[in-house]
Amino acid sequence: MSTALVTGASAGLGAEFARQLAAAGHDLVLVARDEARLTALAADLQRDHGVRAEVLPADLVTDEGLAAVRARIEQAADPVTVLVNNAGYGIPTDFVDTALADEQRMLQLLVEVPMALSHVAIPVFAGRGGGHIVNVSSVAGFIPRGTYGAAKAWLTSFSRWANTRYRSRGVVVTAVCPGLVRTEFHGRMKVDTRNVPGFAWLDAPLVVREGLAAAFAGRAVVVPSKRYRTVVALSKALPDRLMAAAGRLGH
């Protein structure tokens, strides 16, 4: 099997991508800022699945961190042929109340980083006979959802185009667009989700399972679960003001 590099692998969807890829026999390169959590996850994956799990601590919004990950993708030894662009976060405050530097940092992580990693991965993967790029986007990209949704809309659009453009060279690019997922995402933003109904939440294993299945089937976009595919369909028919109101519930 191949080696998969997962960004934001220390928790949430990133850790679940690592677990499911390891269970399928892929070796792993785990990328995040939290070296201690990466090391613990690597030990679990090696013990449970008999795969190699390499730890690569990096802050992707620094030049040094991004360069280190790009260099690992280019590395000929233990070549990476699966890239999961998962690292990201949201901002709970209103756009005009948020410091510009904070908005720019989020945009950098959600757009510039996956673009930069895809820019190196696509020709490298094509030269190795093929590969897969999985971009963790969001249902927020289909509805009016502030700068977070705008960034995710870019990522989904990019994935659709890149899959069409480079699939003939063996490189599949897939946007995985979940809705609300039970992870640390909202807790880290200190967002109160107690009023969000239980049916709105997805479990991380389902999101990753459907995402990987779509990627390995060559699809450009997948929206996990029927309930959120319905949301996306409604977003094309209902007024923006209604969809924007619904989008305030969360991710």
Coordinates of C-alpha atoms in Angstrom, one line a residue:
M1 CA 0.0 0.0 0.0
S2 CA 1.0 3.6 -0.3
T3 CA 2.0 6.3 2.2
A4 CA -0.7 8.8 3.1
L5 CA 0.1 12.3 4.5
V6 CA -2.6 13.8 6.7
T7 CA -2.5 17.4 7.9
G8 CA -4.3 18.3 11.1
A9 CA -3.9 14.7 12.2
S10 CA -3.7 15.2 15.9
A11 CA -7.5 15.2 16.5
G12 CA -10.9 15.1 14.9
L13 CA -11.4 14.2 11.3
G14 CA -7.6 14.2 10.7
A15 CA -7.0 11.5 13.3
E16 CA -10.0 9.5 12.0
F17 CA -8.6 9.7 8.4
A18 CA -5.3 8.4 9.8
R19 CA -7.0 5.5 11.6
Q20 CA -9.0 4.4 8.6
L21 CA -6.1 4.7 6.2
A22 CA -4.0 2.7 8.6
A23 CA -6.7 0.1 8.9
A24 CA -6.6 -0.2 5.1
G25 CA -2.8 -0.8 5.2
H26 CA -1.5 2.6 4.3
D27 CA 1.7 3.9 6.0
L28 CA 1.2 7.4 7.5
V29 CA 2.9 10.7 7.8
L30 CA 1.1 12.6 10.5
V31 CA 1.3 16.4 10.4
A32 CA 0.1 18.9 13.1
R33 CA 1.5 21.4 15.6
D34 CA 1.0 19.1 18.6
E35 CA 3.9 16.7 18.6
A36 CA 2.9 14.9 21.7
R37 CA -0.6 14.0 20.4
L38 CA 0.9 13.0 17.0
T39 CA 3.4 10.7 18.7
A40 CA 0.7 9.0 20.8
L41 CA -1.5 8.5 17.7
A42 CA 1.5 7.1 15.7
A43 CA 2.2 4.6 18.5
D44 CA -1.5 3.5 18.4
L45 CA -1.6 3.1 14.7
Q46 CA 1.7 1.1 14.6
R47 CA 0.5 -1.2 17.4
D48 CA -3.1 -1.7 16.1
H49 CA -2.4 -2.0 12.3
G50 CA 1.3 -2.8 11.9
V51 CA 1.9 0.2 9.7
R52 CA 4.7 2.7 9.8
A53 CA 3.5 6.1 11.2
E54 CA 5.9 9.0 10.8
V55 CA 5.5 12.2 12.9
L56 CA 6.1 15.5 11.2
P57 CA 5.3 18.4 13.6
A58 CA 4.7 21.6 11.6
D59 CA 2.8 24.9 11.8
L60 CA 1.5 25.1 8.2
V61 CA 1.0 28.9 8.3
T62 CA 4.8 29.4 8.8
D63 CA 7.2 29.3 5.9
E64 CA 9.3 26.7 7.6
G65 CA 6.4 24.4 8.4
L66 CA 4.9 24.5 5.0
A67 CA 8.3 23.9 3.3
A68 CA 8.9 20.9 5.5
V69 CA 5.6 19.3 4.4
R70 CA 6.2 20.1 0.8
A71 CA 9.6 18.6 1.0
R72 CA 8.2 15.4 2.5
I73 CA 5.7 15.1 -0.4
E74 CA 8.6 15.4 -2.9
Q75 CA 10.8 12.9 -1.0
A76 CA 11.5 9.8 -3.2
A77 CA 12.0 7.4 -0.3
D78 CA 8.8 6.1 1.2
P79 CA 6.9 8.1 -1.4
V80 CA 3.6 9.8 -0.5
T81 CA 0.7 9.1 -2.9
V82 CA -2.2 10.1 -0.8
L83 CA -2.5 13.7 0.6
V84 CA -5.3 14.6 3.0
N85 CA -5.6 18.4 3.4
N86 CA -7.5 18.5 6.6
A87 CA -5.9 21.2 8.8
G88 CA -8.2 24.1 9.6
Y89 CA -10.3 26.0 12.1
G90 CA -13.1 28.5 12.2
I91 CA -13.6 32.0 13.8
P92 CA -16.7 32.5 16.0
T93 CA -16.8 36.3 15.9
D94 CA -18.5 38.4 13.2
F95 CA -16.4 39.5 10.3
V96 CA -16.2 43.1 11.2
D97 CA -15.5 42.3 14.9
T98 CA -12.5 40.0 14.0
A99 CA -9.0 41.3 13.7
L100 CA -7.9 41.4 10.1
A101 CA -4.7 39.3 11.0
D102 CA -7.0 36.5 12.4
E103 CA -9.0 36.5 9.2
Q104 CA -5.9 36.4 7.1
R105 CA -4.4 33.5 9.1
M106 CA -7.6 31.5 8.7
L107 CA -7.7 32.2 4.9
Q108 CA -4.0 31.1 4.7
L109 CA -4.7 27.8 6.4
L110 CA -7.9 27.0 4.6
V111 CA -6.9 28.1 1.1
E112 CA -3.3 28.9 0.6
V113 CA -1.9 25.8 2.4
P114 CA -4.0 23.2 0.5
M115 CA -3.2 25.1 -2.7
A116 CA 0.5 25.0 -2.0
L117 CA 0.5 21.3 -1.0
S118 CA -1.6 20.4 -4.1
H119 CA 0.7 22.4 -6.3
V120 CA 3.6 20.2 -5.3
A121 CA 1.6 17.0 -5.0
I122 CA -0.1 16.9 -8.4
P123 CA 3.1 16.7 -10.6
V124 CA 4.8 14.5 -8.0
F125 CA 1.9 12.1 -7.9
A126 CA 1.5 12.1 -11.7
G127 CA 5.2 11.2 -12.0
R128 CA 4.8 8.3 -9.6
G129 CA 1.9 6.8 -11.7
G130 CA -1.0 8.4 -9.8
G131 CA -2.3 9.4 -6.4
H132 CA -5.1 11.0 -4.5
I133 CA -5.7 14.4 -2.9
V134 CA -8.5 14.6 -0.4
N135 CA -9.5 18.1 0.5
V136 CA -11.7 18.4 3.6
S137 CA -14.1 21.1 2.7
S138 CA -17.6 21.8 4.2
V139 CA -21.3 22.1 3.5
A140 CA -20.6 25.7 4.6
G141 CA -19.1 26.2 1.1
F142 CA -22.5 25.8 -0.5
I143 CA -24.3 28.4 1.7
P144 CA -23.7 32.0 2.8
R145 CA -21.4 31.3 5.7
G146 CA -19.0 34.2 6.1
T147 CA -15.3 34.0 5.3
Y148 CA -15.1 30.3 6.5
G149 CA -17.8 29.3 4.0
A150 CA -16.1 31.4 1.3
A151 CA -12.8 29.6 1.9
K152 CA -14.5 26.2 1.7
A153 CA -16.3 27.2 -1.5
W154 CA -12.9 27.9 -3.0
L155 CA -11.6 24.5 -1.9
T156 CA -14.6 22.7 -3.3
S157 CA -14.4 24.6 -6.6
F158 CA -10.7 24.0 -6.9
S159 CA -11.2 20.2 -6.2
R160 CA -13.8 19.9 -8.9
W161 CA -11.6 21.6 -11.5
A162 CA -8.4 19.8 -10.5
N163 CA -10.1 16.4 -10.6
T164 CA -11.3 17.2 -14.2
R165 CA -7.9 18.6 -15.2
Y166 CA -5.5 16.0 -13.8
R167 CA -7.4 12.7 -13.5
S168 CA -6.2 11.8 -17.0
R169 CA -2.7 11.9 -15.4
G170 CA -3.7 9.5 -12.6
V171 CA -4.3 12.2 -9.9
V172 CA -7.7 12.2 -8.3
V173 CA -8.7 15.3 -6.3
T174 CA -11.8 15.0 -4.1
A175 CA -13.5 17.6 -1.9
V176 CA -15.2 16.0 1.2
C177 CA -18.0 18.4 2.4
P178 CA -19.4 17.4 5.8
G179 CA -21.9 19.3 7.8
L180 CA -21.7 19.4 11.6
V181 CA -19.4 16.7 12.9
R182 CA -18.8 15.6 16.5
T183 CA -15.1 16.6 16.9
E184 CA -13.2 19.2 18.9
F185 CA -13.8 21.8 16.2
H186 CA -16.6 23.8 17.9
G187 CA -15.1 23.3 21.4
R188 CA -11.8 24.9 20.3
M189 CA -13.8 27.9 19.1
K190 CA -15.7 28.0 22.4
V191 CA -19.0 27.9 20.5
D192 CA -22.1 26.7 22.5
T193 CA -23.7 24.0 20.5
R194 CA -26.2 22.8 23.1
N195 CA -29.2 24.1 21.0
V196 CA -28.1 22.2 17.9
P197 CA -30.5 19.2 17.5
G198 CA -28.9 15.8 17.7
F199 CA -30.0 14.8 14.1
A200 CA -27.8 17.6 12.7
W201 CA -24.6 15.9 13.9
L202 CA -22.5 13.4 12.0
D203 CA -20.0 11.0 13.4
A204 CA -16.4 11.3 12.2
P205 CA -16.1 7.7 11.1
L206 CA -19.0 8.0 8.7
V207 CA -17.6 11.2 7.2
V208 CA -14.2 9.7 6.6
R209 CA -15.6 6.4 5.4
E210 CA -17.7 8.1 2.8
G211 CA -15.0 10.5 1.9
L212 CA -12.3 7.9 1.3
A213 CA -14.8 5.7 -0.7
A214 CA -15.6 8.6 -3.0
A215 CA -11.9 9.5 -3.4
F216 CA -10.8 6.0 -4.3
A217 CA -13.8 5.8 -6.7
G218 CA -12.5 8.9 -8.5
R219 CA -15.2 11.4 -7.5
A220 CA -14.6 15.1 -7.3
V221 CA -17.1 16.0 -4.6
V222 CA -18.8 14.1 -1.8
V223 CA -21.3 15.3 0.7
P224 CA -21.5 12.7 3.5
S225 CA -25.0 11.6 4.6
K226 CA -28.4 12.1 2.9
R227 CA -29.5 14.8 5.3
Y228 CA -26.7 17.1 4.2
R229 CA -27.1 16.2 0.6
T230 CA -30.6 17.5 1.0
V231 CA -29.2 20.8 2.6
V232 CA -27.0 21.3 -0.4
A233 CA -29.9 20.7 -2.8
L234 CA -32.1 23.2 -0.9
S235 CA -29.3 25.7 -1.0
K236 CA -29.8 26.0 -4.8
A237 CA -33.5 26.7 -4.4
L238 CA -34.0 28.7 -1.2
P239 CA -33.2 32.4 -0.7
D240 CA -29.8 33.2 0.6
R241 CA -31.2 34.9 3.7
L242 CA -32.8 31.6 4.8
M243 CA -29.7 29.5 4.2
A244 CA -27.5 32.1 5.9
A245 CA -29.8 31.8 9.0
A246 CA -29.5 28.1 9.0
G247 CA -25.7 28.3 8.5
R248 CA -25.4 30.2 11.8
L249 CA -26.0 26.9 13.6
G250 CA -22.4 25.8 13.1
H251 CA -19.8 24.3 10.8

